[in-house]
Coordinates of C-alpha atoms and ligand atoms in Angstrom, one line a residue:
Chain A
M1 CA 0.0 -0.2 0.1
Q2 CA 1.2 3.4 -0.7
W3 CA 0.6 6.1 1.8
V4 CA 0.2 9.9 1.3
V5 CA 0.0 12.7 3.4
I6 CA -2.2 15.6 2.6
T7 CA -2.6 18.9 4.7
G8 CA -5.7 21.0 4.8
A9 CA -7.5 17.9 4.4
T10 CA -10.6 18.8 6.5
S11 CA -12.5 20.9 3.8
G12 CA -12.3 22.1 0.1
I13 CA -9.8 20.9 -2.2
G14 CA -7.6 18.9 0.4
L15 CA -10.7 16.9 1.7
A16 CA -11.7 16.1 -2.0
V17 CA -8.4 14.5 -2.5
A18 CA -8.5 12.7 0.5
Q19 CA -11.6 11.0 -0.5
K20 CA -10.5 10.3 -3.9
L21 CA -7.2 8.6 -2.9
A22 CA -8.9 6.8 0.0
A23 CA -11.2 5.6 -2.7
Q24 CA -8.1 4.3 -4.7
G25 CA -6.8 2.4 -2.1
Y26 CA -4.2 4.7 -0.8
G27 CA -3.1 5.1 3.0
V28 CA -4.2 8.6 3.6
L29 CA -2.9 10.9 6.4
G30 CA -4.8 13.8 6.6
V31 CA -3.7 17.2 8.8
G32 CA -6.5 19.7 9.8
R33 CA -6.4 22.4 12.6
S34 CA -9.6 21.6 14.0
A35 CA -9.8 18.3 16.2
D36 CA -13.8 18.0 15.5
R37 CA -13.3 18.5 11.7
C38 CA -10.2 16.1 11.7
Q39 CA -12.7 13.4 13.4
Q40 CA -15.7 14.4 11.1
A41 CA -13.4 13.9 7.9
Q42 CA -11.9 10.8 8.8
A43 CA -15.4 9.0 9.8
R44 CA -16.9 10.5 6.4
I45 CA -14.1 8.6 4.4
Q46 CA -14.2 5.5 6.8
Q47 CA -17.9 5.5 6.1
S48 CA -17.8 5.7 2.5
Y49 CA -15.0 3.5 2.1
P50 CA -15.1 0.7 5.1
Q51 CA -11.7 -0.8 3.8
A52 CA -10.0 2.5 3.6
R53 CA -6.8 3.0 5.7
T54 CA -7.0 6.7 6.8
Q55 CA -5.9 8.6 10.1
Y56 CA -5.9 12.3 10.7
F57 CA -3.8 14.5 12.8
C58 CA -4.3 17.8 14.2
A59 CA -2.4 20.8 14.1
D60 CA -2.1 24.5 13.5
L61 CA 0.6 24.5 10.8
M62 CA 0.9 28.1 11.0
Q63 CA 2.7 27.9 14.2
Q64 CA 6.1 26.0 13.7
R65 CA 6.0 24.3 16.8
Q66 CA 2.9 22.1 15.5
V67 CA 4.6 21.7 12.2
H68 CA 7.4 20.0 14.1
R69 CA 5.2 17.8 16.4
V70 CA 2.8 16.5 13.8
A71 CA 6.0 15.6 11.4
D72 CA 7.1 13.7 14.5
Q73 CA 3.7 11.8 14.5
L74 CA 3.6 11.1 10.7
C75 CA 6.9 9.8 10.6
A76 CA 6.0 7.5 13.6
H77 CA 2.6 6.5 11.8
L78 CA 4.9 5.8 8.3
A79 CA 7.4 4.0 10.5
E80 CA 4.8 1.6 11.6
H81 CA 2.7 1.1 9.0
A82 CA 4.5 1.8 5.9
D83 CA 8.1 0.9 6.6
G84 CA 9.0 4.7 6.9
A85 CA 8.1 5.3 3.1
L86 CA 5.8 8.1 1.8
H87 CA 4.8 7.9 -2.0
A88 CA 3.5 11.5 -2.0
L89 CA 3.4 14.9 0.2
I90 CA 0.4 17.2 -0.8
N91 CA 1.2 20.6 0.8
N92 CA -2.4 22.1 0.3
A93 CA -3.4 24.0 3.6
G94 CA -4.0 27.5 2.8
C95 CA -5.8 30.7 4.2
V96 CA -6.6 34.2 3.0
R97 CA -6.2 36.8 5.6
G98 CA -7.6 40.5 5.0
W99 CA -5.6 41.9 7.9
Y100 CA -2.1 41.9 8.6
T101 CA -2.2 39.0 11.2
T102 CA 0.6 37.0 12.6
T103 CA 1.7 33.6 14.1
E104 CA 3.5 32.8 17.4
E105 CA 7.0 33.8 15.7
G106 CA 5.7 36.9 14.5
Y107 CA 5.2 35.7 10.9
E108 CA 2.6 36.9 8.6
Q109 CA 0.2 34.2 8.4
Q110 CA -0.4 33.9 4.8
F111 CA 3.3 33.4 4.1
A112 CA 3.6 31.4 7.2
L113 CA 0.9 29.0 6.4
N114 CA 0.8 29.1 2.4
H115 CA 4.4 28.9 2.1
L116 CA 6.7 28.2 5.3
A117 CA 4.5 25.2 6.6
G118 CA 4.9 23.3 3.5
F119 CA 8.5 24.2 3.4
L120 CA 9.1 23.3 6.7
L121 CA 7.2 20.3 6.7
T122 CA 8.5 18.9 3.3
Y123 CA 12.1 19.1 5.2
L124 CA 11.1 17.1 8.2
L125 CA 9.1 14.4 6.1
L126 CA 12.4 14.0 3.7
P127 CA 13.7 10.9 5.2
A128 CA 10.2 9.2 4.4
L129 CA 10.0 10.8 0.9
Q130 CA 13.4 9.3 0.0
R131 CA 12.4 6.0 1.3
G132 CA 9.4 6.2 -0.8
R133 CA 11.0 8.3 -3.7
G134 CA 8.4 10.1 -3.0
R135 CA 6.7 13.2 -5.0
V136 CA 5.8 16.9 -3.5
I137 CA 2.7 17.9 -4.5
I138 CA 2.0 21.9 -3.7
T139 CA -1.5 23.6 -4.2
G140 CA -0.4 26.7 -6.0
S141 CA -2.8 29.1 -8.0
N142 CA -2.7 30.9 -11.4
S143 CA -3.1 34.2 -9.5
H144 CA 0.5 33.8 -8.8
K145 CA 1.0 35.2 -12.7
G146 CA 1.9 38.8 -12.1
A147 CA 2.9 38.4 -8.5
R148 CA 6.3 39.0 -7.2
V149 CA 8.3 38.4 -4.2
H150 CA 8.7 41.7 -2.2
W151 CA 12.5 40.4 -0.7
P152 CA 13.0 43.1 1.4
D153 CA 9.8 42.7 3.4
V154 CA 8.4 39.2 2.2
M155 CA 5.9 39.7 5.3
L156 CA 4.6 42.6 3.9
Q157 CA 4.8 44.4 7.1
H158 CA 4.7 47.9 5.2
H159 CA 2.4 47.6 2.2
Y160 CA 0.1 44.8 3.1
G161 CA -2.8 43.6 0.8
P162 CA -4.4 40.5 1.2
L163 CA -4.3 40.0 -2.4
R164 CA -0.8 40.7 -3.0
A165 CA 0.2 38.8 0.1
Y166 CA -1.8 35.8 -1.3
K167 CA -0.5 36.1 -4.9
Q168 CA 2.9 36.1 -3.3
S169 CA 2.7 33.3 -1.3
K170 CA 1.5 31.1 -4.4
L171 CA 4.7 32.2 -6.4
C172 CA 6.4 31.2 -3.6
N173 CA 4.9 27.6 -3.6
L174 CA 6.0 27.3 -7.6
L175 CA 9.5 28.7 -6.5
F176 CA 9.7 26.1 -3.9
A177 CA 8.6 23.4 -6.0
A178 CA 11.5 24.4 -8.5
G179 CA 14.0 24.9 -5.8
L180 CA 13.1 21.2 -4.4
N181 CA 13.7 20.0 -7.8
S182 CA 17.1 21.1 -8.4
R183 CA 18.0 20.2 -4.9
L184 CA 16.6 16.6 -4.7
A185 CA 16.8 15.4 -8.1
G186 CA 19.3 13.0 -7.4
Q187 CA 17.2 11.3 -4.5
G188 CA 14.4 10.3 -6.8
I189 CA 12.0 12.9 -5.6
R190 CA 9.9 15.3 -7.8
A191 CA 7.9 18.4 -6.9
C192 CA 5.3 20.0 -8.6
A193 CA 2.6 22.6 -8.2
V194 CA -1.0 22.3 -9.0
D195 CA -3.6 25.1 -10.5
P196 CA -6.9 23.8 -8.9
G197 CA -8.7 26.6 -10.9
L198 CA -11.8 28.6 -9.4
V199 CA -13.0 26.1 -6.7
H200 CA -16.3 26.3 -4.6
T201 CA -15.0 26.4 -1.3
D202 CA -15.0 28.6 1.9
I203 CA -11.3 29.5 1.9
G204 CA -12.2 33.5 1.9
N205 CA -15.0 33.3 4.5
K206 CA -12.6 31.8 7.2
D207 CA -11.1 34.8 9.6
A208 CA -10.7 36.4 6.3
G209 CA -12.3 39.7 7.3
G210 CA -15.4 41.5 6.0
L211 CA -14.5 42.6 3.1
V212 CA -12.4 39.9 1.5
S213 CA -15.3 37.6 3.0
F214 CA -17.7 39.6 1.0
V215 CA -16.2 39.6 -2.2
W216 CA -15.3 35.5 -1.9
G217 CA -18.8 35.0 -1.2
L218 CA -19.6 36.4 -4.4
R219 CA -16.9 34.8 -6.5
K220 CA -17.0 31.2 -5.1
G221 CA -20.2 30.5 -6.8
H222 CA -18.6 30.6 -10.2
G223 CA -16.4 27.9 -9.0
V224 CA -16.1 24.2 -9.5
P225 CA -16.7 21.6 -7.2
P226 CA -13.6 20.3 -5.4
D227 CA -13.5 16.8 -6.8
V228 CA -12.6 18.3 -10.1
P229 CA -9.2 19.5 -9.2
A230 CA -8.7 16.1 -6.8
A231 CA -8.7 14.6 -10.2
T232 CA -5.4 15.9 -10.9
Y233 CA -4.0 15.2 -7.7
A234 CA -5.3 11.7 -8.0
A235 CA -3.5 11.4 -11.6
L236 CA 0.0 13.0 -10.2
C237 CA -0.1 10.5 -7.3
G238 CA -1.0 7.6 -10.0
Q239 CA 1.2 8.0 -12.9
D240 CA 4.3 5.6 -12.8
A241 CA 7.0 8.1 -13.4
P242 CA 7.0 11.2 -11.3
P243 CA 5.6 14.3 -12.8
P244 CA 8.0 15.6 -15.2
A245 CA 6.4 19.3 -15.4
L246 CA 6.4 22.0 -12.7
Y247 CA 2.9 23.0 -13.0
Y248 CA -0.5 21.2 -13.5
Y249 CA -3.9 22.4 -14.3
D250 CA -6.9 20.0 -15.0
G251 CA -4.2 17.0 -15.6
H252 CA -1.9 18.6 -17.8
P253 CA 1.1 20.9 -17.7
R254 CA 0.6 24.6 -17.7
R255 CA 2.6 27.5 -18.3
Y256 CA 3.8 29.5 -15.3
S257 CA 4.9 32.7 -14.4
R258 CA 8.6 34.2 -15.7
R259 CA 9.5 35.3 -12.3
V260 CA 10.1 31.5 -11.6
T261 CA 13.6 31.6 -12.1
E262 CA 16.5 29.7 -10.2
A263 CA 17.7 32.8 -9.0
S264 CA 14.5 33.4 -7.2
A265 CA 14.2 29.8 -6.1
N266 CA 17.5 29.7 -4.2
R267 CA 16.9 33.1 -2.9
L268 CA 13.8 31.9 -1.4
F269 CA 15.5 28.9 -0.2
E270 CA 17.7 30.5 1.6
L271 CA 15.1 32.8 3.3
S272 CA 12.8 30.1 4.3
E273 CA 15.6 28.1 5.6
R274 CA 16.7 30.8 7.9
L275 CA 13.0 31.7 8.9
C276 CA 12.4 27.9 9.6
G277 CA 15.8 27.4 11.3
I278 CA 16.7 24.2 9.0
A279 CA 19.3 23.8 6.2
Y280 CA 18.0 21.2 3.1
E281 CA 21.5 20.8 2.2
A282 CA 24.0 19.8 5.0
Chain B
M1 CA 18.0 57.9 14.3
K2 CA 18.9 56.3 17.3
R3 CA 19.3 52.2 16.8
N4 CA 19.7 51.0 19.8
L5 CA 17.1 51.7 21.9
R6 CA 16.3 49.0 24.4
V7 CA 12.7 48.5 24.6
M8 CA 10.3 46.1 27.6
I9 CA 7.2 45.1 25.9
T10 CA 4.8 43.6 28.3
G11 CA 2.2 40.9 26.7
A12 CA 4.4 41.0 23.7
C13 CA 3.1 37.4 22.7
G14 CA -0.4 38.7 22.1
G15 CA -1.4 40.0 18.8
L16 CA -0.5 43.5 19.0
G17 CA 2.7 42.6 21.2
R18 CA 3.8 40.6 18.4
V19 CA 3.4 43.3 16.0
L20 CA 5.2 46.2 18.2
A21 CA 7.7 43.5 18.8
G22 CA 8.3 42.8 15.0
E23 CA 8.5 47.0 14.5
C24 CA 10.9 47.4 17.1
A25 CA 13.2 44.5 15.8
R26 CA 12.6 46.1 12.3
R27 CA 14.0 49.3 13.9
G28 CA 17.0 47.3 15.3
Y29 CA 15.8 48.1 18.9
W30 CA 17.0 45.9 21.6
L31 CA 14.1 44.1 23.1
F32 CA 13.0 42.8 26.5
L33 CA 10.0 40.8 26.1
T34 CA 7.6 39.4 28.8
D35 CA 4.4 37.5 28.7
I36 CA 2.8 34.9 30.9
R37 CA 4.5 31.6 29.3
Q38 CA 8.2 30.9 28.5
P39 CA 7.7 28.7 25.5
D40 CA 5.4 31.4 23.7
L41 CA 8.3 34.0 24.5
D42 CA 11.0 31.8 23.2
T43 CA 9.2 31.2 20.1
L44 CA 8.6 34.8 19.2
A45 CA 12.2 35.9 20.2
Q46 CA 13.6 33.0 17.8
G47 CA 11.3 34.5 15.1
L48 CA 12.2 37.9 15.5
A49 CA 16.2 36.7 15.6
R50 CA 15.5 34.8 12.3
R51 CA 13.5 37.3 10.5
F52 CA 15.5 40.5 11.8
G53 CA 18.5 39.5 13.2
A54 CA 16.8 40.9 16.5
R55 CA 18.4 40.8 19.9
A56 CA 15.6 39.9 22.3
D57 CA 15.8 38.7 26.1
T58 CA 12.8 37.3 27.6
W59 CA 11.4 36.7 31.1
A60 CA 8.0 34.9 31.6
C61 CA 6.0 36.1 34.8
D62 CA 2.5 36.8 35.7
L63 CA 2.2 40.5 36.1
T64 CA -0.6 40.6 38.6
D65 CA 1.8 38.7 40.9
D66 CA 4.0 41.1 42.8
A67 CA 6.7 38.5 44.0
A68 CA 6.8 37.4 39.9
V69 CA 7.4 40.9 39.1
N70 CA 9.9 41.4 42.0
G71 CA 11.5 38.4 40.2
L72 CA 11.7 40.0 37.0
F73 CA 13.3 43.1 38.3
A74 CA 15.9 40.9 40.1
F75 CA 16.7 39.5 36.7
I76 CA 17.0 42.9 35.3
D77 CA 19.0 44.3 38.0
A78 CA 21.2 41.6 38.2
R79 CA 22.2 41.8 34.5
G80 CA 22.4 46.0 34.9
L81 CA 19.8 46.6 32.1
A82 CA 18.5 50.1 31.8
F83 CA 15.8 51.0 29.2
D84 CA 14.7 53.8 26.8
M85 CA 11.0 52.6 26.2
L86 CA 8.2 50.6 28.0
L87 CA 5.2 49.7 26.0
N88 CA 2.5 48.4 28.4
V89 CA 0.5 46.0 26.2
A90 CA -0.2 43.3 28.8
G91 CA -4.2 43.8 29.3
I92 CA -7.5 41.6 29.0
D93 CA -10.0 42.7 26.5
F94 CA -13.5 41.4 27.4
E95 CA -16.9 41.7 26.6
G96 CA -20.3 40.8 28.1
G97 CA -22.6 41.5 30.4
F98 CA -21.6 42.5 34.0
L99 CA -24.0 40.1 35.7
Q100 CA -23.2 37.3 33.1
R101 CA -19.5 37.1 34.1
E102 CA -17.7 35.5 37.2
R103 CA -16.9 37.9 39.9
Q104 CA -13.3 37.3 39.8
R105 CA -13.1 37.5 35.9
L106 CA -14.0 41.1 36.2
L107 CA -11.5 41.8 39.0
D108 CA -9.0 40.2 36.6
I109 CA -9.5 42.9 34.4
V110 CA -8.7 45.8 36.6
S111 CA -5.9 43.6 38.4
L112 CA -3.8 43.2 35.0
N113 CA -5.0 46.4 33.1
I114 CA -4.5 48.8 36.1
E115 CA -2.6 47.2 38.9
A116 CA -0.1 45.3 36.5
T117 CA 0.4 48.2 34.4
L118 CA 1.2 50.5 37.4
R119 CA 3.4 47.9 38.9
V120 CA 5.7 47.7 36.1
T121 CA 5.6 51.3 35.1
H122 CA 6.6 52.3 38.6
A123 CA 9.4 50.0 38.7
M124 CA 10.6 50.6 34.9
L125 CA 10.8 54.5 35.6
T126 CA 13.6 53.6 38.0
R127 CA 15.3 51.9 35.7
R128 CA 15.5 54.3 33.0
R129 CA 18.7 55.0 31.0
Q130 CA 20.3 58.5 32.4
G131 CA 20.3 61.6 30.4
V132 CA 18.1 60.7 27.6
P133 CA 14.5 60.9 27.1
F134 CA 12.3 57.8 28.2
Y135 CA 9.2 56.7 26.1
L136 CA 6.5 55.5 28.0
V137 CA 3.4 54.0 26.0
F138 CA 0.0 52.7 27.7
V139 CA -2.3 50.8 25.3
S140 CA -5.7 52.3 26.1
S141 CA -8.4 51.8 23.6
L142 CA -11.0 53.8 21.8
A143 CA -13.3 52.4 24.6
S144 CA -11.8 54.3 26.5
L145 CA -13.5 57.5 25.3
Y146 CA -17.1 56.6 26.2
P147 CA -18.9 54.9 29.2
M148 CA -19.6 51.2 27.3
P149 CA -22.4 49.1 28.5
L150 CA -21.5 45.3 28.1
K151 CA -17.8 46.3 28.3
A152 CA -17.9 48.6 31.5
T153 CA -15.3 47.2 33.5
Y154 CA -13.0 46.9 30.3
A155 CA -13.9 50.4 29.2
A156 CA -13.4 52.0 32.5
S157 CA -10.1 50.2 33.1
K158 CA -9.2 51.7 29.8
R159 CA -10.2 55.2 30.7
F160 CA -8.0 54.9 33.8
L161 CA -5.1 54.4 31.6
L162 CA -5.8 57.3 29.3
D163 CA -6.6 59.8 31.9
F164 CA -3.4 58.4 34.3
S165 CA -1.1 58.7 31.0
I166 CA -2.1 62.3 30.3
A167 CA -1.5 63.2 34.1
L168 CA 1.9 61.4 34.4
R169 CA 2.8 62.8 31.3
Q170 CA 2.3 66.3 32.7
E171 CA 4.0 65.3 35.9
L172 CA 7.1 64.2 34.5
R173 CA 7.7 66.4 31.5
G174 CA 10.7 68.0 33.4
E175 CA 12.3 64.6 33.9
G176 CA 12.7 63.9 30.0
V177 CA 9.8 61.2 30.2
R178 CA 7.4 61.4 27.3
V179 CA 4.1 59.6 27.6
L180 CA 1.8 58.3 24.7
A181 CA -1.5 56.9 25.2
L182 CA -2.6 54.7 22.6
C183 CA -6.4 54.3 21.4
P184 CA -6.9 51.9 18.9
G185 CA -10.3 50.7 17.4
G186 CA -10.8 47.2 16.7
L187 CA -7.5 45.2 15.8
A188 CA -7.2 41.8 14.1
T189 CA -5.3 40.4 16.9
T190 CA -6.7 36.9 17.3
A191 CA -9.3 34.4 15.7
E192 CA -11.9 35.6 17.9
A193 CA -11.3 39.2 17.2
M194 CA -11.6 38.6 13.7
R195 CA -14.9 37.1 13.7
G196 CA -16.1 39.9 16.3
I197 CA -14.9 42.7 13.7
A198 CA -16.7 40.4 11.1
A199 CA -20.0 40.3 13.1
Q200 CA -20.1 44.2 13.6
G201 CA -20.6 44.2 9.3
V202 CA -19.5 47.7 7.7
W203 CA -19.3 49.0 11.3
G204 CA -16.6 46.8 12.1
Q205 CA -14.8 47.1 8.7
V206 CA -14.5 50.7 9.2
T207 CA -13.4 51.1 12.8
T208 CA -10.7 48.5 12.7
N209 CA -7.2 49.5 12.3
R210 CA -4.4 48.0 10.5
L211 CA -2.4 46.3 12.9
E212 CA 1.3 46.8 11.2
R213 CA 0.6 50.4 10.8
V214 CA -0.7 51.1 14.0
A215 CA 2.6 49.7 15.5
R216 CA 4.7 51.5 13.2
R217 CA 2.8 54.9 14.2
T218 CA 2.7 54.1 17.7
V219 CA 6.6 53.8 18.1
D220 CA 7.3 57.3 15.5
K221 CA 4.6 59.1 17.7
A222 CA 5.8 58.2 20.8
L223 CA 9.6 59.2 19.6
A224 CA 7.6 62.7 18.6
N225 CA 6.6 63.2 22.2
R226 CA 2.9 62.8 21.3
A227 CA 0.4 62.6 23.8
V228 CA -2.7 60.5 22.1
Y229 CA -2.9 58.6 19.3
I230 CA -6.1 57.5 17.9
P231 CA -5.6 55.7 14.9
G232 CA -8.0 56.2 11.9
A233 CA -9.8 59.0 10.7
I234 CA -13.3 57.7 11.6
N235 CA -12.4 56.6 15.1
R236 CA -11.1 60.2 15.5
L237 CA -14.6 61.6 14.3
L238 CA -16.2 59.2 16.5
A239 CA -13.9 60.5 19.4
R240 CA -15.0 63.7 18.8
C241 CA -18.4 62.8 19.0
G242 CA -18.1 61.1 21.9
R243 CA -17.0 64.1 24.0
L244 CA -19.1 66.3 22.7
A245 CA -22.5 64.2 23.3
P246 CA -24.0 63.7 27.1
A247 CA -22.4 60.5 28.6
G248 CA -25.9 58.9 29.3
L249 CA -26.8 59.3 25.2
V250 CA -23.5 57.7 24.2
A251 CA -24.1 54.7 26.6
A252 CA -27.3 54.2 25.0
L253 CA -26.7 54.3 21.6
L254 CA -23.4 51.9 22.4
H255 CA -25.8 49.4 24.3
R256 CA -28.0 48.9 21.2
R257 CA -25.0 48.6 18.9
W258 CA -23.3 45.7 21.0
Q259 CA -26.6 44.2 21.5
A260 CA -27.1 44.0 18.0
A261 CA -23.5 42.8 17.4
R262 CA -23.9 40.3 19.7
G263 CA -27.3 39.1 17.9
H264 CA -25.1 38.5 14.7
S265 CA -22.5 36.3 16.2
Y266 CA -24.5 34.4 18.9
Ligands
NAP301 N1 -10.6 27.7 -3.8 C1 -10.1 28.0 -4.6 O1 -10.5 28.8 -5.7 C2 -8.5 27.9 -4.9 C3 -7.7 28.3 -5.9 C4 -6.5 28.5 -6.1 C5 -5.7 27.9 -5.1 N2 -6.5 27.5 -3.8 C6 -5.9 27.1 -2.8 O2 -6.1 25.6 -2.3 C7 -5.8 25.4 -1.0 C8 -6.7 24.6 -0.5 O3 -8.0 25.5 -0.5 P1 -9.4 25.6 -0.5 O4 -10.1 26.6 -1.4 O5 -9.8 24.0 -0.2 O6 -9.9 26.1 1.2 P2 -10.5 25.3 2.3 O7 -11.8 24.7 2.0 O8 -10.7 26.7 3.2 O9 -9.1 24.4 2.8 C9 -8.3 24.7 3.3 C10 -7.7 23.6 4.3 O10 -6.9 24.0 5.1 C11 -6.9 24.0 6.6 N3 -6.2 24.9 7.3 C12 -6.5 26.0 7.2 N4 -6.0 26.8 8.2 C13 -5.0 25.9 8.6 C14 -4.1 26.0 9.9 N5 -3.5 27.1 10.1 N6 -3.4 24.8 10.0 C15 -3.6 23.7 9.1 N7 -4.7 23.7 8.6 C16 -5.3 24.8 8.1 C17 -8.6 24.1 6.5 O11 -8.8 23.4 7.6 P3 -10.6 23.5 8.1 O12 -11.3 22.7 7.5 O13 -10.4 23.7 9.6 O14 -10.9 25.0 7.8 C18 -8.9 23.0 5.5 O15 -8.7 21.9 5.6 C19 -5.2 26.8 -0.5 O16 -3.7 26.5 -0.6 C20 -5.4 27.6 -1.6 O17 -4.7 28.7 -1.6 C21 -7.8 27.6 -3.8

């Protein structure tokens, strides 16, 4: 049995991916921030697919202490049930914040959750990914096009704008995938980002602030149901060879921003390593 | 520009404290952070070090406990630290009917917002760096400007800080102590605060201040020796109206508004 880890697996796209992969016979390890919703999601999957092997873990992934804790739990679970091998890590948890808000570290929340959490979790699960010759799939977004990274102030403490912060974090997703590929190519690990399209979820209505919430309320109705993008994740997990392209939409490679360069990827790696207190390459 | 101010922040791990700490770290100040839990302080100090290369000392203590605060200052004295700025951020925000709350929880508001603030301020003023200005900031609230039904104790505690701050400013003028009272409207400091703002609809949106901007300007205004900082043009207007209207009328209007907002959120 192949095992996958999915973050933000309690609603929206992540939940749909968890259900789909459980149905296809993967062992699914879901991560969510609310114990209640974790329990509900697990029960729901177990009910639809009684033979599924699913386990949920609760962690607020904005907080690095909790990323460390849940990574330990995931590794322990994989060691016990999967010989320590991970087939795919799906970094999907994400948020939108209408206001400048911070984590325990004092980091801006969108940057912390949408980018740093996956950066750190991937690092902590590297041994399992190496063992499983696994893939790293990151939920990006086409909104990264036109965005740039505000290097002197990545947390946007000076010119915070909800969309600017969101788009930048999604550009970081692609830069991270690119940076991972150049660093881990020799180890059989491959990373890519997925554009799910416009999806009908509540992401913009969760502690996002009145205005963002209002706008998202109008916009989300035009989105596709979450099981539409889930098919792309399933395809990327299912194909024998690791996904060759960097960015996918609807099952196919898609063009991405010209700002995704090796130099920027390296710069983001350096910065993120410092902010997480880790070093990918010894 | 002075780059080596040494700044003490109380309540450093809360939403406003974190952003103020980040603002000071960005300016290159030396930080001394206190809050109630040491692991939270360690995490914040580590984040500030990683992000800004900041130097931050930390000491966890309960500011409502006299003996614990003596411990804090014993630590400071043992290291011979002197300060240039104190940001009194520690405080309880609180909402709900007087009779719906436990007696002790109400007394806690006074004990932290008022007593603990006086305790720390008094001790810090004797540990200021000599020969240079000392900057003292009290985090009051827009709520300090009116009597507030359903936030009666909280608003009155913030009123205490406002009046105290203005009086102390006058008293210590000749000694190089500059005192600022910050009176913010809503701040998106916690998930709960964000939901509270959302529950107030448009009203919440327009009276909410941007945390990062409030932090930046608070430090600017303290350095510029301003007395009171009410962030946001709408809030300043509300403050002015509040001063002109009879207190009983303001209380009646606010009571109605809070009840409506609570109706939304429950
Ligand atoms: N919807 C779209 O149109 C769209 C478009 C492009 C990209 N995306 C991306 O897709 C991803 C998933 O979004 P979605 O639309 O499916 O939104 P969603 O329904 O809100 O799902 C987000 C998931 O992340 C979890 N989460 C939120 N904060 C967390 C935290 N601090 N720690 C751990 N988990 C946390 C949520 O948990 P709860 O269930 O507890 O809320 C939920 O499971 C995001 O990365 C988003 O940027 C979405």
